[in-house]
Amino acid sequence: MKMRGFSDIEAAIKSAGKDSAFAVAGPDIYQSNRLRAAMITRFRDTYGFETVKLEGGGVKEGDLKRHVLENSLFAPGRLLLLSSVHSLVKAPSAELMGILERGLSGNALFLSSHKVPRESAILRKLEKRVGFYICYEPFEKDTSMWVSRLASEQDIRLDRGVGALLTEYSGRSLSRLSGAIEKLALYHGPGAKVDRAGMVEVLAGKGAPDVFQLGDLLFGGSRGETLRVTWSLLVRGEEPIAILSYLFGLWQKVVKAREVLASGGGKREVGAATGMRYPILDKVVRFAGRGSRVSPSVASEAFALADRGIKTGEDHLLVFSRLIFTLTTSR
């Protein structure tokens, strides 16, 4: 009963009846949390259910059966929210499968895990028994859909090109994207139309360098200015992993654009191959046209080294200085 799209499982939850069970798995916590909130809203507001939260590792034999079979003293039914379902040990796991086979007796169940079915036997079983969705980080075309949706929810309009810039800024992180759009809405107010300047003013500060400028400088080959802007971003508290994610995503697009241009394609073909739109597309084509300063294998290793450095506590400026030096050095 695997569902392919976020909108599919969201719609199923919003129209779910009693005795419903859903499971979400995968690394993207933002989507999982939204579906969990939708489940709570549906069963609390529509059916008046009480909510019971359980964690897989702490569930003992008999716990699930008791919650399902015992009548609630305060509500017509219960919504059981079971997180880390992959952590269930043998007896509770078998109990869960038995409950799903016999029915939920007028209750509802929402199961979640940060793992995926190939990593967990119980997730593979659930994939065949309940409404099931895997929360992966979205591809760029899906991120564009999320930009439109989140902007609509916050009641703001985005000027041409701002959506593409937000997609790059988020680095496929929906939590980061949601936070950015919420900041824009709080700053500019309901009904506002946000242009590039209005976006940068909120996300970077008025007159301050931003991560978009950093990418332009790096792939434009300006080593000194790239280092200066990197330092400025770090001092202002920009998350190092977010900076790295943006630069890595931009580098991947530049490499792909070079391949397309080398095979005789143009800007239209680059856009089709990468999913990019104005204004990112124009910049990437320009960067790709400068020619390769460093081989993809060397650059890839430099990004991997930077990622390890950030995650193991190295000095952040040193990590980025090393990366910038590599990417701006001729062969």
Coordinates of C-alpha atoms in Angstrom, one line a residue:
M1 CA 0.0 0.0 0.0
K2 CA 2.9 2.3 -0.8
M3 CA 2.0 5.8 -1.8
R4 CA 4.1 7.6 -4.4
G5 CA 3.5 11.3 -3.6
F6 CA 3.2 13.4 -0.5
S7 CA -0.1 14.8 -1.7
D8 CA -1.5 11.3 -2.1
I9 CA -0.9 10.3 1.5
E10 CA -1.8 13.7 2.8
A11 CA -5.2 13.5 1.0
A12 CA -5.7 10.0 2.4
I13 CA -5.0 11.1 5.9
K14 CA -7.3 14.1 5.6
S15 CA -10.2 11.9 4.5
A16 CA -9.4 8.9 6.8
G17 CA -12.1 7.1 8.7
K18 CA -11.8 5.4 12.1
D19 CA -9.7 2.2 12.2
S20 CA -7.2 3.9 9.9
A21 CA -3.4 3.2 10.0
F22 CA -0.6 5.0 8.2
A23 CA 3.2 4.7 8.3
V24 CA 5.8 7.1 7.2
A25 CA 9.5 6.3 6.9
G26 CA 12.7 8.0 5.7
P27 CA 15.1 10.7 6.5
D28 CA 13.1 13.9 5.8
I29 CA 11.7 14.9 9.2
Y30 CA 9.8 17.9 7.8
Q31 CA 7.4 15.8 5.7
S32 CA 7.0 13.3 8.4
N33 CA 6.1 16.0 10.9
R34 CA 3.6 17.5 8.6
L35 CA 1.8 14.2 8.0
R36 CA 1.8 13.6 11.8
A37 CA 0.2 17.0 12.4
A38 CA -2.4 16.2 9.7
M39 CA -3.2 12.9 11.4
I40 CA -3.6 14.6 14.8
T41 CA -5.8 17.3 13.3
R42 CA -8.0 14.8 11.5
F43 CA -8.7 12.5 14.4
R44 CA -8.8 15.2 17.1
D45 CA -11.1 17.6 15.3
T46 CA -13.3 15.2 13.3
Y47 CA -13.6 12.3 15.8
G48 CA -12.6 13.8 19.1
F49 CA -9.9 11.2 19.7
E50 CA -7.4 11.5 22.4
T51 CA -3.7 11.3 21.4
V52 CA -1.3 8.8 22.9
K53 CA 2.4 9.1 22.1
L54 CA 4.7 6.0 22.2
E55 CA 8.3 5.4 21.3
G56 CA 9.3 2.1 19.7
G57 CA 12.2 1.3 21.9
G58 CA 10.1 1.8 25.1
V59 CA 7.1 -0.3 24.1
K60 CA 6.7 -3.6 26.0
E61 CA 4.6 -6.6 25.2
G62 CA 1.0 -5.9 25.9
D63 CA 1.3 -2.1 25.7
L64 CA -0.1 -1.8 22.2
K65 CA -2.9 -4.2 22.8
R66 CA -4.0 -2.4 26.0
H67 CA -4.2 0.9 24.3
V68 CA -6.2 -0.5 21.4
L69 CA -8.6 -2.7 23.4
E70 CA -9.2 -0.6 26.5
N71 CA -11.9 2.1 26.1
S72 CA -10.8 5.7 26.6
L73 CA -12.2 7.4 29.7
F74 CA -12.2 10.8 28.0
A75 CA -12.8 10.3 24.3
P76 CA -14.6 8.0 21.8
G77 CA -11.2 6.6 20.6
R78 CA -7.5 6.9 20.6
L79 CA -4.9 8.0 18.0
L80 CA -1.7 6.1 18.8
L81 CA 1.4 7.9 17.6
L82 CA 4.2 5.4 17.5
S83 CA 7.7 6.8 16.6
S84 CA 10.9 4.8 15.9
V85 CA 8.7 1.9 14.9
H86 CA 11.9 0.1 13.7
S87 CA 13.0 -0.1 17.3
L88 CA 10.2 -2.5 18.4
V89 CA 11.5 -5.7 19.7
K90 CA 10.1 -9.1 18.7
A91 CA 7.1 -9.4 21.0
P92 CA 5.6 -5.9 20.4
S93 CA 6.4 -6.2 16.7
A94 CA 4.3 -9.4 16.5
E95 CA 1.6 -7.7 18.6
L96 CA 1.5 -4.8 16.2
M97 CA 1.1 -7.1 13.2
G98 CA -1.7 -8.9 15.0
I99 CA -3.6 -5.7 15.7
L100 CA -3.4 -4.6 12.1
E101 CA -4.8 -8.0 11.0
R102 CA -7.7 -8.0 13.5
G103 CA -8.5 -4.3 13.3
L104 CA -8.1 -1.2 15.4
S105 CA -11.4 -1.4 17.2
G106 CA -12.4 2.2 16.4
N107 CA -9.0 3.6 17.0
A108 CA -6.3 5.0 14.7
L109 CA -2.5 4.4 14.3
F110 CA 0.3 6.6 12.9
L111 CA 3.7 4.9 12.7
S112 CA 7.0 6.7 11.9
S113 CA 10.7 5.9 11.5
H114 CA 13.7 7.7 10.1
K115 CA 14.8 4.4 8.5
V116 CA 13.7 3.0 5.2
P117 CA 12.3 -0.5 4.4
R118 CA 15.6 -1.9 3.2
E119 CA 17.0 -1.2 6.7
S120 CA 14.1 -2.6 8.7
A121 CA 12.1 -5.9 8.5
I122 CA 9.1 -4.4 10.2
L123 CA 9.0 -1.5 7.8
R124 CA 9.0 -4.0 4.9
K125 CA 5.9 -5.7 6.5
L126 CA 4.1 -2.4 7.1
E127 CA 4.7 -1.3 3.5
K128 CA 2.3 -4.1 2.5
R129 CA -0.3 -3.6 5.2
V130 CA -1.0 0.1 5.7
G131 CA -0.9 3.4 3.9
F132 CA 2.9 3.9 3.6
Y133 CA 5.0 6.8 2.4
I134 CA 8.8 7.2 2.3
C135 CA 9.9 10.8 3.1
Y136 CA 13.0 11.5 1.0
E137 CA 14.5 14.9 0.5
P138 CA 12.7 16.3 -2.6
F139 CA 14.2 16.6 -6.1
E140 CA 14.5 20.1 -7.4
K141 CA 11.3 20.0 -9.4
D142 CA 9.5 18.9 -6.3
T143 CA 11.1 21.6 -4.3
S144 CA 9.7 24.2 -6.7
M145 CA 6.2 22.8 -5.9
W146 CA 7.0 23.2 -2.2
V147 CA 8.1 26.8 -2.7
S148 CA 4.7 27.6 -4.3
R149 CA 2.8 25.7 -1.6
L150 CA 4.6 27.2 1.4
A151 CA 4.4 30.8 0.0
S152 CA 0.6 30.3 -0.6
E153 CA 0.2 29.0 3.0
Q154 CA 2.0 32.1 4.3
D155 CA 0.0 34.4 2.0
I156 CA 2.9 35.9 0.2
R157 CA 3.7 36.2 -3.5
L158 CA 7.2 35.6 -4.9
D159 CA 8.6 37.7 -7.7
R160 CA 10.0 36.0 -10.8
G161 CA 13.2 34.2 -10.0
V162 CA 12.8 34.3 -6.2
G163 CA 11.4 30.8 -6.1
A164 CA 14.4 29.4 -7.9
L165 CA 16.8 31.2 -5.5
L166 CA 14.9 29.9 -2.5
T167 CA 15.2 26.4 -4.0
E168 CA 19.0 26.8 -4.2
Y169 CA 19.2 28.4 -0.8
S170 CA 17.3 25.5 0.9
G171 CA 19.7 22.9 -0.6
R172 CA 16.7 20.4 -0.8
S173 CA 16.0 20.9 3.0
L174 CA 12.3 21.5 3.4
S175 CA 12.9 22.6 7.0
R176 CA 15.3 25.3 5.8
L177 CA 13.0 26.3 3.0
S178 CA 10.0 26.5 5.3
G179 CA 11.9 28.6 7.8
A180 CA 13.1 31.0 5.1
I181 CA 9.5 31.6 3.7
E182 CA 8.1 32.0 7.2
K183 CA 10.8 34.7 7.8
L184 CA 9.8 36.5 4.6
A185 CA 6.1 36.4 5.5
L186 CA 6.7 37.7 9.0
Y187 CA 8.9 40.5 7.8
H188 CA 6.9 41.6 4.7
G189 CA 3.4 40.8 6.0
P190 CA 0.4 39.0 4.5
G191 CA -0.3 39.7 0.8
A192 CA 3.2 41.1 0.1
K193 CA 5.0 40.5 -3.1
V194 CA 8.7 39.6 -2.4
D195 CA 11.4 40.4 -4.9
R196 CA 15.0 39.4 -4.8
A197 CA 16.1 42.4 -2.8
G198 CA 13.4 41.8 -0.3
M199 CA 14.4 38.2 0.1
V200 CA 18.1 38.9 0.5
E201 CA 17.4 41.7 3.0
V202 CA 15.6 39.2 5.3
L203 CA 17.8 36.1 4.8
A204 CA 21.2 37.9 4.8
G205 CA 20.6 41.4 6.2
K206 CA 20.5 44.7 4.5
G207 CA 23.7 45.5 2.7
A208 CA 25.4 42.3 3.9
P209 CA 26.9 39.6 1.6
D210 CA 24.7 36.5 1.1
V211 CA 25.2 32.9 0.1
F212 CA 24.2 33.7 -3.5
Q213 CA 27.0 36.2 -3.8
L214 CA 29.3 33.7 -2.3
G215 CA 28.5 31.2 -5.1
D216 CA 28.9 33.8 -7.7
L217 CA 32.4 34.8 -6.4
L218 CA 33.6 31.2 -6.0
F219 CA 32.6 29.9 -9.4
G220 CA 33.7 33.2 -10.9
G221 CA 37.2 32.5 -9.7
S222 CA 37.5 35.3 -7.2
R223 CA 39.4 33.6 -4.3
G224 CA 40.0 36.6 -2.1
E225 CA 36.5 37.9 -2.1
T226 CA 35.1 34.4 -1.7
L227 CA 37.1 34.0 1.5
R228 CA 36.0 37.4 2.8
V229 CA 32.3 36.7 2.2
T230 CA 32.6 33.2 3.7
W231 CA 34.1 34.8 6.9
S232 CA 31.3 37.3 7.0
L233 CA 28.6 34.6 6.7
L234 CA 30.2 32.5 9.4
V235 CA 30.5 35.5 11.8
R236 CA 26.8 36.3 11.3
G237 CA 25.9 32.8 12.3
E238 CA 25.0 31.2 8.9
E239 CA 25.0 27.4 9.3
P240 CA 28.3 26.0 7.8
I241 CA 26.5 22.8 6.6
A242 CA 23.9 25.0 4.8
I243 CA 26.6 27.0 3.1
L244 CA 28.4 23.9 2.0
S245 CA 25.1 22.3 0.8
Y246 CA 24.4 25.4 -1.4
L247 CA 27.9 25.4 -2.9
F248 CA 27.8 21.7 -3.5
G249 CA 24.5 21.8 -5.3
L250 CA 25.7 24.7 -7.4
W251 CA 28.9 22.9 -8.3
Q252 CA 26.9 19.8 -9.4
K253 CA 24.9 22.0 -11.7
V254 CA 28.0 23.7 -13.2
V255 CA 29.5 20.3 -13.9
K256 CA 26.4 19.1 -15.6
A257 CA 26.1 22.3 -17.6
R258 CA 29.7 21.8 -18.8
E259 CA 28.9 18.3 -20.0
V260 CA 25.8 19.6 -21.9
L261 CA 27.7 22.5 -23.5
A262 CA 30.6 20.2 -24.4
S263 CA 28.2 17.9 -26.3
G264 CA 26.9 20.8 -28.3
G265 CA 23.8 21.8 -26.2
G266 CA 22.8 25.3 -25.2
K267 CA 21.0 27.0 -22.4
R268 CA 17.7 25.3 -23.2
E269 CA 19.4 21.9 -23.0
V270 CA 21.1 22.8 -19.8
G271 CA 17.8 23.8 -18.2
A272 CA 16.2 20.5 -19.3
A273 CA 19.1 18.5 -17.9
T274 CA 19.3 20.2 -14.6
G275 CA 15.7 21.5 -14.0
M276 CA 17.0 25.0 -13.4
R277 CA 15.2 28.2 -14.2
Y278 CA 16.0 31.9 -14.3
P279 CA 18.1 33.4 -12.7
I280 CA 20.2 30.4 -11.6
L281 CA 20.2 28.9 -15.1
D282 CA 21.8 32.0 -16.6
K283 CA 24.5 32.1 -14.0
V284 CA 25.4 28.4 -14.2
V285 CA 25.7 28.5 -18.0
R286 CA 28.0 31.5 -17.5
F287 CA 30.1 29.7 -15.0
A288 CA 30.2 26.5 -17.1
G289 CA 31.4 28.6 -20.1
R290 CA 34.5 29.7 -18.2
G291 CA 35.9 26.2 -18.6
S292 CA 37.0 23.7 -15.9
R293 CA 39.6 24.9 -13.5
V294 CA 39.7 21.7 -11.5
S295 CA 38.7 18.1 -12.4
P296 CA 35.4 16.8 -11.0
S297 CA 37.1 14.1 -9.1
V298 CA 39.4 16.6 -7.3
A299 CA 36.5 18.9 -6.6
S300 CA 34.3 16.0 -5.4
E301 CA 37.0 14.9 -2.9
A302 CA 37.4 18.5 -1.7
F303 CA 33.6 18.7 -0.9
A304 CA 33.7 15.4 0.9
L305 CA 36.7 16.6 2.9
A306 CA 34.9 19.8 3.8
D307 CA 31.8 17.8 4.9
R308 CA 33.9 15.6 7.1
G309 CA 35.6 18.6 8.6
I310 CA 32.4 20.4 9.5
K311 CA 30.9 17.3 11.0
T312 CA 34.0 16.4 13.1
G313 CA 34.4 19.9 14.6
E314 CA 37.3 21.4 12.5
D315 CA 37.6 25.1 12.4
H316 CA 35.0 26.2 9.9
L317 CA 37.0 29.0 8.3
L318 CA 39.9 26.5 7.8
V319 CA 37.5 24.0 6.2
F320 CA 36.1 26.5 3.8
S321 CA 39.5 28.1 3.0
R322 CA 40.8 24.7 2.0
L323 CA 37.7 24.1 -0.2
I324 CA 37.9 27.5 -1.8
F325 CA 41.6 27.2 -2.5
T326 CA 41.0 23.8 -4.3
L327 CA 38.1 25.1 -6.4
T328 CA 39.9 28.2 -7.5
T329 CA 43.3 26.6 -8.4
S330 CA 44.1 25.8 -12.0
R331 CA 45.1 22.3 -12.9

